[in-house]
XYZ file of C-alpha atoms in Angstrom:
442
model
C 180.617 67.124 113.105
C 182.792 64.345 113.544
C 184.944 61.768 112.026
C 184.706 58.061 114.704
C 188.501 59.636 115.276
C 188.702 62.815 115.249
C 188.507 65.102 117.918
C 185.934 67.968 117.976
C 187.457 71.269 117.046
C 184.057 72.411 117.484
C 183.180 71.813 120.943
C 186.873 72.879 121.824
C 186.517 76.092 120.313
C 183.019 76.750 122.290
C 185.409 76.373 125.806
C 187.834 79.068 124.431
C 190.235 80.460 126.809
C 189.103 78.240 130.077
C 190.748 74.918 131.186
C 188.791 71.714 131.442
C 188.185 72.477 134.787
C 187.481 75.920 134.423
C 184.715 74.636 131.797
C 183.936 71.926 133.243
C 182.740 73.969 136.513
C 180.869 76.337 133.984
C 178.963 72.959 132.644
C 177.711 71.792 136.547
C 176.724 75.005 137.015
C 174.201 75.334 134.080
C 173.112 72.005 134.835
C 172.308 73.671 137.794
C 170.377 76.244 136.536
C 168.187 74.215 134.669
C 167.909 71.596 137.454
C 169.855 68.949 135.934
C 172.632 67.074 138.043
C 175.746 66.141 135.471
C 178.710 64.506 137.151
C 181.662 66.750 134.543
C 184.975 67.166 134.954
C 187.845 67.897 133.034
C 188.171 63.891 131.493
C 184.794 63.663 130.363
C 185.507 67.340 128.598
C 188.623 65.802 127.337
C 186.502 63.055 125.806
C 184.393 65.078 124.440
C 187.129 67.417 123.222
C 189.091 64.293 120.936
C 186.216 62.348 120.365
C 185.452 59.639 122.076
C 182.331 60.688 123.111
C 180.617 60.935 119.679
C 177.409 63.011 120.821
C 175.928 63.461 124.962
C 173.439 62.152 126.512
C 170.361 63.699 127.444
C 171.188 65.433 130.464
C 174.810 66.823 129.237
C 172.391 67.772 125.520
C 169.933 70.014 127.572
C 172.797 71.908 129.855
C 174.699 72.718 126.697
C 171.480 73.825 125.014
C 171.412 75.785 127.405
C 174.763 77.146 128.011
C 174.841 77.433 124.000
C 171.437 79.265 122.631
C 170.803 78.652 118.920
C 173.174 75.938 118.813
C 172.584 72.343 118.238
C 174.627 69.523 118.851
C 175.665 69.398 115.051
C 176.597 72.831 115.624
C 179.112 72.223 118.809
C 180.441 69.203 117.212
C 178.422 66.107 118.057
C 177.213 63.477 115.309
C 173.542 63.139 115.442
C 172.056 60.634 117.454
C 170.066 58.138 115.092
C 174.241 58.137 113.662
C 175.255 56.821 116.518
C 172.882 54.394 117.286
C 172.503 52.557 113.864
C 175.745 51.480 115.300
C 174.289 49.038 117.292
C 174.704 49.786 121.632
C 175.982 47.943 124.090
C 173.912 45.979 126.100
C 174.079 44.922 129.576
C 175.000 41.483 129.345
C 177.537 41.903 126.790
C 180.694 42.437 128.911
C 183.643 42.776 126.482
C 181.855 44.934 123.294
C 182.177 48.492 123.431
C 180.324 50.829 125.342
C 177.442 53.412 123.453
C 179.282 56.603 122.220
C 176.183 58.257 123.153
C 176.650 58.275 126.493
C 179.517 60.303 128.832
C 180.458 56.737 131.058
C 180.024 52.864 130.507
C 176.927 51.252 131.142
C 176.932 50.342 134.692
C 175.696 46.844 135.903
C 172.586 45.936 137.499
C 174.180 45.265 140.049
C 176.458 48.420 140.413
C 173.859 50.425 139.351
C 171.714 49.820 142.038
C 174.184 49.505 144.993
C 175.997 53.015 144.300
C 173.169 54.554 142.544
C 169.786 53.304 143.873
C 171.097 51.854 147.359
C 173.411 53.318 148.998
C 174.406 56.704 147.199
C 172.200 58.824 145.354
C 169.321 57.524 146.848
C 170.907 56.114 150.147
C 172.445 59.571 151.145
C 170.479 61.698 149.738
C 167.866 59.884 152.019
C 170.116 60.268 155.319
C 169.911 63.448 154.823
C 166.374 63.258 154.524
C 165.704 61.531 157.073
C 163.947 59.028 154.903
C 164.414 56.026 154.824
C 167.253 53.847 152.284
C 167.325 50.612 150.605
C 169.056 48.165 152.389
C 172.739 48.202 150.690
C 173.618 45.355 152.548
C 171.997 42.657 150.320
C 174.207 43.574 147.661
C 177.400 41.619 146.914
C 179.791 42.673 144.620
C 180.598 40.968 141.318
C 182.759 38.425 141.217
C 185.437 40.936 138.560
C 185.310 44.141 138.377
C 185.535 46.024 135.101
C 184.776 49.197 133.839
C 181.282 49.599 134.404
C 182.504 48.498 138.411
C 184.969 51.937 137.736
C 182.623 54.114 136.671
C 180.226 53.515 139.850
C 183.175 53.905 142.328
C 183.968 57.179 140.466
C 180.558 58.273 139.978
C 179.550 56.954 143.834
C 182.245 59.761 144.956
C 181.112 62.445 142.768
C 177.692 62.161 144.876
C 178.561 62.228 148.128
C 180.336 65.575 147.566
C 178.203 66.853 145.995
C 175.390 66.147 148.492
C 178.073 67.325 151.166
C 178.323 70.580 149.233
C 174.587 71.415 149.739
C 173.184 69.157 152.766
C 176.469 68.829 155.195
C 177.612 65.983 156.771
C 175.729 64.512 159.328
C 173.200 62.397 158.870
C 174.861 61.422 155.607
C 177.996 59.516 157.512
C 176.709 55.850 158.185
C 175.101 55.876 154.520
C 177.984 56.481 152.639
C 179.786 53.738 154.793
C 177.525 51.003 152.527
C 179.744 51.751 149.458
C 182.985 52.446 150.677
C 182.343 48.693 152.219
C 181.385 47.730 148.041
C 184.601 49.474 146.500
C 186.962 47.680 148.918
C 185.264 43.951 147.913
C 186.007 45.334 144.178
C 189.291 45.929 144.612
C 189.280 42.259 146.059
C 187.163 41.199 143.140
C 190.240 41.875 140.442
C 189.797 42.532 137.435
C 191.663 41.672 133.721
C 193.121 45.121 133.090
C 195.443 46.733 134.397
C 193.293 50.508 133.799
C 190.854 49.004 135.631
C 192.670 47.961 138.369
C 194.240 51.596 138.789
C 190.453 53.688 138.510
C 189.078 50.875 141.450
C 192.452 51.726 143.800
C 191.851 56.134 142.983
C 188.069 55.469 143.324
C 188.257 53.229 146.148
C 190.927 55.651 148.084
C 189.100 59.145 146.970
C 185.512 57.328 148.063
C 187.554 56.179 151.812
C 188.208 60.122 151.747
C 184.551 60.766 151.100
C 183.409 59.047 153.800
C 186.469 60.150 156.176
C 185.487 63.542 155.573
C 181.487 63.264 156.137
C 182.912 61.959 159.989
C 185.389 65.092 160.141
C 182.281 67.075 159.554
C 180.001 65.784 161.994
C 182.730 65.565 164.472
C 183.374 61.504 164.648
C 187.343 61.816 164.258
C 188.683 58.449 165.181
C 186.411 57.800 162.812
C 187.936 60.408 160.071
C 191.505 58.869 160.767
C 190.688 55.228 160.582
C 190.088 56.848 156.674
C 192.557 59.021 155.514
C 194.582 56.482 156.737
C 192.428 54.168 154.713
C 193.121 56.212 151.719
C 196.624 56.405 152.277
C 196.874 52.833 152.251
C 195.351 52.457 148.944
C 197.831 55.255 147.383
C 200.952 54.328 148.940
C 200.272 50.515 147.062
C 198.812 52.315 143.728
C 201.688 54.193 143.757
C 199.190 57.173 143.130
C 200.735 60.403 143.787
C 197.344 62.295 143.903
C 195.486 60.127 146.250
C 198.272 60.157 148.849
C 199.045 64.004 148.307
C 194.849 64.144 148.801
C 195.006 61.788 151.992
C 198.045 63.809 154.141
C 195.353 67.194 152.514
C 192.865 65.767 154.575
C 194.945 64.489 157.321
C 196.429 68.221 158.119
C 193.130 69.275 157.834
C 192.059 66.644 160.853
C 195.304 66.963 162.528
C 194.394 71.156 162.894
C 190.791 70.660 164.607
C 191.964 67.680 167.145
C 194.849 70.371 168.536
C 198.229 67.941 166.666
C 199.443 71.372 165.031
C 202.253 69.851 164.986
C 201.105 67.304 163.276
C 198.792 68.787 161.028
C 202.411 71.012 159.380
C 204.199 67.389 159.040
C 201.087 65.724 157.271
C 201.152 69.404 154.504
C 204.601 69.207 153.707
C 203.896 65.223 153.571
C 201.620 65.993 150.497
C 203.368 69.233 149.374
C 206.155 66.835 148.460
C 203.823 63.825 146.526
C 201.954 66.764 144.930
C 205.507 69.114 142.945
C 205.514 65.518 140.251
C 201.313 66.952 139.540
C 202.184 70.541 138.570
C 198.724 71.914 139.418
C 200.005 75.176 141.312
C 196.317 75.502 143.169
C 196.625 72.093 144.862
C 200.074 73.279 145.993
C 198.148 76.163 147.230
C 195.255 74.541 149.351
C 198.322 72.694 150.812
C 200.812 76.026 151.547
C 197.313 76.954 153.112
C 197.259 73.695 155.708
C 200.688 74.461 156.540
C 199.930 77.563 157.645
C 196.476 76.495 160.059
C 199.376 74.309 161.259
C 201.952 76.798 162.386
C 199.177 78.826 163.276
C 197.958 75.712 165.693
C 201.418 76.045 167.218
C 201.435 80.076 167.618
C 204.399 80.244 165.062
C 203.349 84.073 163.094
C 206.629 84.061 161.033
C 205.972 80.317 159.489
C 201.881 80.864 159.209
C 202.383 83.897 157.112
C 205.274 82.872 154.974
C 203.007 79.676 154.331
C 199.514 82.174 153.810
C 202.438 83.912 151.635
C 203.360 81.260 149.284
C 199.496 80.000 148.944
C 198.450 83.582 147.453
C 201.232 83.375 144.998
C 200.219 79.939 143.970
C 196.738 80.555 143.707
C 197.188 84.317 141.358
C 199.050 81.263 138.693
C 195.444 79.994 138.114
C 193.558 77.196 137.020
C 195.071 74.833 135.277
C 194.582 71.488 133.751
C 196.407 69.210 136.290
C 193.935 70.741 139.049
C 192.418 67.463 140.753
C 188.938 67.300 140.048
C 188.225 67.223 144.397
C 189.454 71.000 144.249
C 186.222 72.304 142.625
C 185.535 74.223 146.546
C 189.022 75.891 146.348
C 188.269 78.982 144.785
C 188.967 82.712 146.253
C 186.591 82.208 148.800
C 187.945 78.897 150.366
C 191.132 81.152 150.129
C 190.094 83.635 152.216
C 187.877 81.962 154.624
C 191.243 79.473 155.708
C 193.119 82.958 155.629
C 190.416 84.220 158.430
C 190.680 81.013 159.960
C 194.870 81.345 160.489
C 194.364 84.675 161.499
C 191.657 83.833 163.853
C 193.915 80.577 165.096
C 196.700 83.932 166.073
C 194.215 86.260 167.669
C 194.144 88.418 165.034
C 190.282 88.883 164.647
C 190.416 91.771 163.528
C 191.820 91.072 160.715
C 190.532 87.346 160.717
C 186.479 88.968 160.634
C 187.754 90.777 157.363
C 189.027 87.803 155.620
C 186.039 86.042 156.918
C 183.219 88.438 155.358
C 184.754 87.738 151.816
C 184.514 84.291 151.990
C 181.302 84.718 152.528
C 180.988 87.105 150.232
C 182.531 85.452 146.897
C 181.235 81.984 147.813
C 179.158 80.080 144.872
C 175.909 79.790 146.360
C 176.598 75.694 145.551
C 178.566 75.263 148.245
C 176.084 75.834 150.547
C 177.967 74.665 153.422
C 180.932 76.448 153.094
C 178.863 78.894 153.155
C 177.420 78.699 156.326
C 181.355 77.684 157.902
C 182.857 81.383 157.152
C 179.470 82.365 158.236
C 180.017 80.728 161.107
C 183.596 81.652 161.374
C 182.483 85.663 160.885
C 180.309 85.486 163.936
C 183.166 83.644 166.037
C 185.822 86.481 164.866
C 183.540 89.615 165.384
C 182.366 88.630 169.241
C 186.407 88.219 169.910
C 186.884 91.414 168.091
C 184.506 93.525 170.731
C 181.977 93.489 167.720
C 178.885 91.794 169.474
C 176.695 93.351 167.177
C 177.944 92.372 164.038
C 178.258 88.706 165.665
C 174.854 87.839 166.552
C 173.806 89.684 162.975
C 176.671 87.075 161.469
C 175.248 83.978 164.455
C 171.587 84.753 163.346
C 172.672 84.462 159.581
C 174.726 81.284 160.223
C 171.714 79.866 161.901
C 169.560 81.218 158.800
C 171.324 78.806 157.596
C 171.614 75.380 159.356
C 168.060 74.991 158.094
C 169.243 73.116 154.849
C 172.831 72.053 156.502
C 173.910 70.213 159.133
C 177.556 69.770 160.531
C 178.512 69.512 163.657
C 181.522 71.544 163.246
C 179.190 74.473 162.505
C 176.791 74.180 165.173
C 180.405 74.063 167.408
C 181.456 77.233 166.138
C 178.353 78.696 167.031
C 178.088 76.942 170.318
C 181.427 78.838 171.390
C 180.650 82.395 169.654
C 176.934 81.919 171.709
C 179.140 81.310 174.945
C 181.377 83.811 174.407
C 178.544 86.707 173.861
C 176.757 85.307 176.185
C 178.981 86.041 178.934
C 180.526 89.186 178.091
C 177.190 91.327 176.250
C 174.148 89.556 177.266
C 172.664 93.068 177.765
C 172.352 93.991 174.166
C 169.234 93.732 173.093
C 170.561 91.870 168.903
C 172.620 89.606 171.071
C 169.654 88.126 173.564
C 167.706 87.726 170.787
C 170.542 85.654 169.058
C 170.850 83.580 172.003
C 167.407 83.238 172.127
C 167.121 81.683 168.736
C 169.885 79.731 168.866
C 169.307 77.733 172.299
C 165.899 77.518 170.970
C 167.935 75.484 167.473
């Protein structure tokens, strides 16, 4: 058991040799195994280990019990819930008092809970993904001044949008997700009395703009995506936030590549690397090197692309670290292989591209359903161009199976290109004909 000010050494020992980011990812995986949803990140782990969070909320408690069978919360270094409650928790109306220790974030004000949790993000975005009606978030107004609760709500909105995108893809989510974004920038305009809250709101609004921009990007709305990425970059520059600036340039580079502007992709990726150098994250620098490689591949500069790919793999090999941004949870070995497959494909090395794409599919975490579908579609296209029509058709059918739960205009465009290629050259093959029939009916 720990005192209110003592570090939680017992919990730190449970983490072992894993970084805080790696452990947070393990917590999220364990939550999915038992049907819980927690937005755990390295910062949350740090707050637990520092003793700031004296006992977890009920969702986290269930996840930790699942991860460490036989361990009671006290064995993990937490204070009994009744002890914390005995100190008295903050009511929603007592704005200036300290938040409860028995929670993973400050209590949200009623307006933000409705706006972000039931109105604009979790319910509205999920409803959009399922084709259901969503609450009218336009009726919600930001408070006159923003506080810790509002900053936490913006951060939670970002996490929930990313979670839904990972599972279902962007189509159907984008329009709904613009609502919390508008409210986030209203909160910025409302102002706050504390600089720490202002910093969190700036970073949260910028990350939310990037998340919404990505939804536009993946659903083929390139002009909208460009606008949202530019808004995030402006927010980063105003706030002097190097991490947000690196993320904004990273997404801009990706968009430029997909939009057929490879030289802009190179410049944006290099700008991102410049912003990220002070952040001490080898994994982030690895991803940015891959973004640069994609631009060089689009320009047909094989030597520059190879150099960037080698740099990316070297940096990736240094392993994860505590400084890795939360938004990079998707970037593992599968993503590394998939992005190299895209580079090889752009250079016309379709057999090598297919090898990397197959690795990407095999290595992908099941949570990232959209990326599994993406790299399966990539594999189908590379196999078709490499002269392996039957294998391409089989991969194409697997991608169509995955699209039952994933909605992404980008993936459908890739499969349409593969169908056009196979139909023009190999339409007489029974396996190809089966794929083409399914694709036409989909």
